[in-house]
Short mmCIF file of C-alpha atoms in Angstrom, two decimals:
data_model
loop_
_atom_site.label_atom_id
_atom_site.label_comp_id
_atom_site.label_asym_id
_atom_site.label_seq_id
_atom_site.Cartn_x
_atom_site.Cartn_y
_atom_site.Cartn_z
CA MET K 1 -37.86 75.06 9.32
CA GLU K 2 -36.04 71.93 10.50
CA VAL K 3 -35.54 68.87 8.40
CA ILE K 4 -35.84 65.50 10.23
CA ILE K 5 -34.32 62.56 8.36
CA LEU K 6 -35.24 59.18 9.95
CA CYS K 7 -31.93 57.37 10.07
CA GLY K 8 -32.51 54.58 12.68
CA GLY K 9 -33.95 51.48 10.78
CA LEU K 10 -32.35 48.02 10.33
CA GLY K 11 -32.69 48.08 6.47
CA THR K 12 -33.36 44.30 6.60
CA ARG K 13 -34.09 44.06 2.82
CA LEU K 14 -30.58 45.46 2.07
CA ARG K 15 -28.74 42.94 4.25
CA GLU K 16 -25.79 42.84 1.93
CA GLU K 17 -24.95 46.44 2.73
CA THR K 18 -26.66 47.09 6.08
CA GLU K 19 -24.94 44.25 7.97
CA PHE K 20 -22.06 46.56 7.93
CA ARG K 21 -23.41 50.08 7.80
CA PRO K 22 -26.84 51.90 8.51
CA LYS K 23 -28.94 52.12 5.23
CA PRO K 24 -28.43 55.98 5.16
CA MET K 25 -24.75 55.52 4.90
CA VAL K 26 -24.95 53.16 1.85
CA ASN K 27 -23.22 55.01 -0.95
CA ILE K 28 -24.51 56.43 -4.24
CA GLY K 29 -21.42 57.23 -6.07
CA PRO K 30 -18.76 58.62 -3.47
CA ARG K 31 -21.23 59.86 -0.93
CA PRO K 32 -23.93 58.11 1.19
CA ILE K 33 -27.57 58.41 0.10
CA LEU K 34 -28.14 60.54 3.29
CA TRP K 35 -25.87 63.14 1.82
CA HIS K 36 -27.84 63.12 -1.41
CA ILE K 37 -31.09 63.87 0.66
CA MET K 38 -29.70 66.64 2.51
CA LYS K 39 -28.31 68.26 -0.66
CA ILE K 40 -31.98 68.19 -2.14
CA TYR K 41 -33.09 70.00 0.84
CA ALA K 42 -30.11 72.47 0.99
CA HIS K 43 -30.75 73.25 -2.67
CA TYR K 44 -33.94 74.89 -1.44
CA GLY K 45 -32.19 76.62 1.43
CA HIS K 46 -33.21 74.19 4.31
CA THR K 47 -30.00 73.41 6.02
CA GLU K 48 -31.01 72.83 9.64
CA PHE K 49 -31.10 68.94 10.04
CA ILE K 50 -32.04 66.63 12.65
CA LEU K 51 -30.99 62.89 12.53
CA PRO K 52 -32.68 60.53 14.80
CA LEU K 53 -30.24 57.66 15.01
CA GLY K 54 -30.52 54.05 15.90
CA TYR K 55 -28.98 51.04 14.37
CA LYS K 56 -25.08 51.64 13.99
CA GLY K 57 -25.78 55.36 14.58
CA GLU K 58 -22.12 55.93 15.67
CA MET K 59 -21.09 55.64 11.87
CA ILE K 60 -23.42 58.56 10.99
CA ARG K 61 -21.94 60.53 13.95
CA GLU K 62 -18.28 59.58 12.84
CA TYR K 63 -19.10 60.71 9.24
CA PHE K 64 -20.23 64.31 10.23
CA VAL K 65 -17.75 64.84 13.06
CA ASN K 66 -14.95 64.19 10.72
CA TYR K 67 -16.53 65.74 7.74
CA GLU K 68 -14.28 68.80 7.33
CA TRP K 69 -11.14 66.44 7.71
CA MET K 70 -12.42 64.02 5.04
CA ASN K 71 -13.92 66.41 2.47
CA ASN K 72 -11.27 69.36 2.42
CA ASP K 73 -7.71 69.55 1.49
CA VAL K 74 -5.50 69.69 4.55
CA THR K 75 -2.11 71.52 5.03
CA LEU K 76 -0.16 70.68 8.26
CA GLU K 77 3.27 70.53 9.65
CA LEU K 78 4.19 67.61 11.79
CA GLY K 79 5.22 68.79 15.38
CA LYS K 80 3.30 72.21 14.84
CA PRO K 81 -0.35 71.37 15.15
CA GLU K 82 -1.19 75.09 15.49
CA THR K 83 -0.25 75.42 11.70
CA LEU K 84 -3.01 73.15 10.57
CA CYS K 85 -5.09 74.67 7.74
CA LEU K 86 -8.22 73.31 6.11
CA HIS K 87 -8.85 74.42 2.54
CA GLN K 88 -12.46 74.79 1.67
CA CYS K 89 -13.31 72.15 -0.98
CA HIS K 90 -16.96 71.48 -0.52
CA ASP K 91 -20.22 73.40 -0.92
CA GLU K 92 -21.85 72.36 2.32
CA ALA K 93 -21.14 75.45 4.52
CA GLY K 94 -23.85 76.40 6.89
CA TRP K 95 -25.40 72.95 7.57
CA ARG K 96 -26.38 72.69 11.10
CA ILE K 97 -26.81 69.13 12.07
CA THR K 98 -28.35 67.63 15.33
CA LEU K 99 -27.35 63.95 15.85
CA ALA K 100 -29.82 62.45 18.28
CA ASP K 101 -29.58 58.93 19.86
CA THR K 102 -33.32 57.64 19.70
CA GLY K 103 -32.56 53.99 20.66
CA PRO K 104 -31.65 50.94 18.57
CA ASP K 105 -35.09 49.41 18.46
CA THR K 106 -37.45 52.40 18.39
CA LEU K 107 -39.98 52.67 15.64
CA LYS K 108 -40.39 55.72 13.60
CA GLY K 109 -43.10 57.42 15.52
CA GLY K 110 -41.11 57.02 18.80
CA ARG K 111 -37.95 58.37 17.06
CA LEU K 112 -39.98 61.40 15.90
CA LYS K 113 -41.41 62.13 19.46
CA ARG K 114 -37.94 61.77 20.99
CA VAL K 115 -36.69 64.70 18.93
CA GLU K 116 -39.60 67.03 19.54
CA LYS K 117 -37.38 69.09 21.74
CA TYR K 118 -35.29 70.16 18.93
CA ILE K 119 -38.14 71.67 16.87
CA LYS K 120 -38.47 75.28 17.42
CA GLY K 121 -41.14 76.31 15.15
CA ASP K 122 -44.83 75.24 14.32
CA THR K 123 -43.85 73.54 11.19
CA PHE K 124 -41.09 71.11 10.04
CA LYS K 125 -40.16 68.82 7.32
CA LEU K 126 -39.67 64.98 7.71
CA THR K 127 -38.45 62.19 5.35
CA TYR K 128 -36.86 58.88 5.43
CA GLY K 129 -33.10 58.22 4.96
CA ASP K 130 -33.43 56.06 1.79
CA GLY K 131 -35.37 57.90 -0.84
CA VAL K 132 -34.25 60.47 -3.54
CA ALA K 133 -36.54 62.56 -5.75
CA ASP K 134 -36.46 65.67 -7.95
CA ILE K 135 -39.13 67.36 -5.80
CA ASP K 136 -39.81 70.95 -5.45
CA ILE K 137 -39.54 71.53 -1.80
CA ASP K 138 -40.74 75.13 -1.95
CA ALA K 139 -43.93 73.89 -3.71
CA LEU K 140 -44.61 71.28 -1.09
CA VAL K 141 -44.20 73.77 1.73
CA ALA K 142 -46.48 76.17 0.01
CA PHE K 143 -49.11 73.45 -0.68
CA HIS K 144 -49.00 72.55 3.10
CA LYS K 145 -49.44 76.00 4.24
CA ALA K 146 -52.28 76.55 2.00
CA HIS K 147 -54.55 73.67 3.25
CA GLY K 148 -53.96 74.16 6.93
CA LYS K 149 -53.97 70.35 7.96
CA ILE K 150 -51.57 68.64 10.14
CA VAL K 151 -49.59 66.54 7.64
CA THR K 152 -48.82 66.71 3.95
CA LEU K 153 -47.35 63.56 2.31
CA THR K 154 -45.79 63.39 -1.06
CA GLY K 155 -47.66 60.81 -3.09
CA VAL K 156 -45.92 58.72 -5.76
CA GLY K 157 -47.02 55.85 -7.95
CA LEU K 158 -48.02 52.71 -6.07
CA ALA K 159 -45.44 49.97 -5.39
CA GLN K 160 -46.84 46.86 -3.52
CA ARG K 161 -44.26 46.84 -0.88
CA PHE K 162 -45.23 50.31 0.50
CA GLY K 163 -48.21 52.02 2.33
CA GLU K 164 -50.94 52.82 0.21
CA LEU K 165 -52.95 56.20 0.20
CA LYS K 166 -56.62 56.24 -0.64
CA VAL K 167 -57.13 59.84 -1.95
CA ASP K 168 -60.22 62.01 -2.19
CA GLY K 169 -59.01 65.04 -4.02
CA ASN K 170 -55.92 66.13 -1.99
CA ARG K 171 -57.06 64.75 1.20
CA VAL K 172 -56.02 61.32 2.33
CA SER K 173 -59.15 59.34 3.29
CA SER K 174 -57.27 56.33 4.57
CA PHE K 175 -53.83 55.13 5.14
CA GLN K 176 -53.05 51.28 4.79
CA GLU K 177 -49.44 50.18 5.46
CA LYS K 178 -48.15 47.77 2.83
CA PRO K 179 -51.42 46.44 1.33
CA ASP K 180 -51.47 43.12 -0.35
CA HIS K 181 -52.75 44.22 -3.56
CA ALA K 182 -51.52 46.56 -6.48
CA GLY K 183 -53.59 49.22 -8.13
CA ASP K 184 -53.49 52.83 -9.31
CA SER K 185 -53.12 54.47 -5.84
CA LEU K 186 -50.35 56.56 -4.51
CA ILE K 187 -47.72 55.55 -1.96
CA ASN K 188 -46.08 57.82 0.60
CA GLY K 189 -42.91 58.80 -0.94
CA GLY K 190 -41.56 60.61 2.22
CA TYR K 191 -40.81 64.43 1.82
CA MET K 192 -43.36 65.29 4.19
CA VAL K 193 -44.26 68.68 5.93
CA LEU K 194 -45.96 68.41 9.41
CA ASP K 195 -47.35 70.81 12.00
CA ARG K 196 -46.02 70.18 15.46
CA SER K 197 -49.38 69.24 16.60
CA ILE K 198 -48.36 65.76 15.00
CA PHE K 199 -46.68 65.08 18.52
CA ASP K 200 -50.38 64.82 20.03
CA TYR K 201 -50.52 61.62 18.01
CA LEU K 202 -47.10 60.16 19.17
CA THR K 203 -45.50 58.81 22.07
CA SER K 204 -41.93 58.48 22.97
CA ASP K 205 -42.45 54.68 23.56
CA LYS K 206 -40.13 52.56 21.42
CA ASP K 207 -43.12 50.63 20.03
CA CYS K 208 -44.79 53.84 18.68
CA ASP K 209 -44.82 53.65 14.84
CA LEU K 210 -45.59 56.47 12.47
CA GLU K 211 -47.63 54.73 9.60
CA TYR K 212 -49.39 52.16 11.74
CA GLY K 213 -51.62 54.13 14.08
CA PRO K 214 -50.73 57.71 13.83
CA PHE K 215 -51.21 58.33 10.00
CA GLU K 216 -54.33 56.11 10.04
CA ARG K 217 -55.77 58.16 12.83
CA LEU K 218 -54.78 61.47 11.18
CA ALA K 219 -56.55 60.19 7.92
CA GLN K 220 -59.70 59.45 9.93
CA ASP K 221 -59.60 62.86 11.52
CA GLY K 222 -59.21 64.53 7.95
CA GLU K 223 -55.85 65.92 8.89
CA LEU K 224 -53.66 63.95 6.29
CA MET K 225 -52.96 65.63 2.86
CA VAL K 226 -51.14 64.42 -0.14
CA ARG K 227 -49.38 66.47 -3.04
CA ARG K 228 -48.84 64.17 -5.98
CA HIS K 229 -45.28 64.12 -7.41
CA ASP K 230 -45.18 62.86 -10.94
CA GLY K 231 -41.44 63.38 -11.37
CA TYR K 232 -38.57 61.39 -10.30
CA TRP K 233 -38.57 59.30 -7.22
CA ALA K 234 -36.46 56.18 -6.12
CA CYS K 235 -36.12 54.36 -2.97
CA MET K 236 -32.88 52.31 -1.94
CA ASP K 237 -34.71 49.39 -0.52
CA THR K 238 -32.85 46.45 -1.99
CA LEU K 239 -29.30 45.61 -3.51
CA ARG K 240 -30.96 45.93 -7.07
CA ASP K 241 -32.07 49.48 -6.22
CA THR K 242 -28.60 50.40 -4.81
CA GLU K 243 -27.01 49.20 -8.07
CA LEU K 244 -29.42 50.97 -10.12
CA LEU K 245 -28.92 54.41 -8.26
CA ASN K 246 -25.03 53.92 -8.63
CA ARG K 247 -25.43 53.31 -12.32
CA LEU K 248 -27.62 56.45 -12.91
CA TRP K 249 -25.11 58.49 -10.78
CA ASN K 250 -21.94 57.14 -12.67
CA GLU K 251 -23.48 57.77 -16.00
CA ASP K 252 -24.61 61.26 -14.98
CA ARG K 253 -28.35 60.49 -15.30
CA ALA K 254 -29.14 61.15 -11.65
CA GLU K 255 -32.50 63.03 -11.96
CA TRP K 256 -32.64 63.65 -8.22
CA LYS K 257 -29.56 65.91 -8.62
CA VAL K 258 -31.27 69.23 -8.40
CA TRP K 259 -28.22 71.01 -7.01
#
């Protein structure tokens, strides 16, 4: 089951960092937040990743193309390139990563549609490239398979700057992107499971969003479900968020580190 991590946005609220790099490449400790997200999935055995790239996507390409060189010890002899030896120093063996250019200005729905060709099965996982959580991926997948609807979201406590979910039991009755009020509702924390019929709600047009339009229609059709997550969840949305996540990592209090 593939894991799609959306990596193409501009990250405008984190301009201090994203002026120089895409948001998924902003570090928590010595590694980018993208690596932390991938480690969460890999902990549950999900190591086939698809990364739809956009803004400064070449930096993500370079990171993974050079991953073995930069994260292993190397022995070499000048003048004898055939003697080069990489010493295995990391635990990321077996990760299969598809790096797909989905355009610099494409919205999330368009990016997702443009990587449809890389999805082999009927079900896949999707998340954003800026959120970490101590989420049980196996339980999330089991919940999705049990209800039989098209999309399962992970719901976390409401923050005003995110899209609000109106919930009837476990079914999402409406989806409102970035409401103007606060309350006791849930927000979409990413970490989603989707059936490939989601692609019937999407186009490859660069203006096709995911939350505006598709999720709203899915909710109206009764095909959008939510599994509440009461554990740790955090989003790297601002410089203050970045500083907090780094402090937690450096103090060995990173609750999202399930590996």
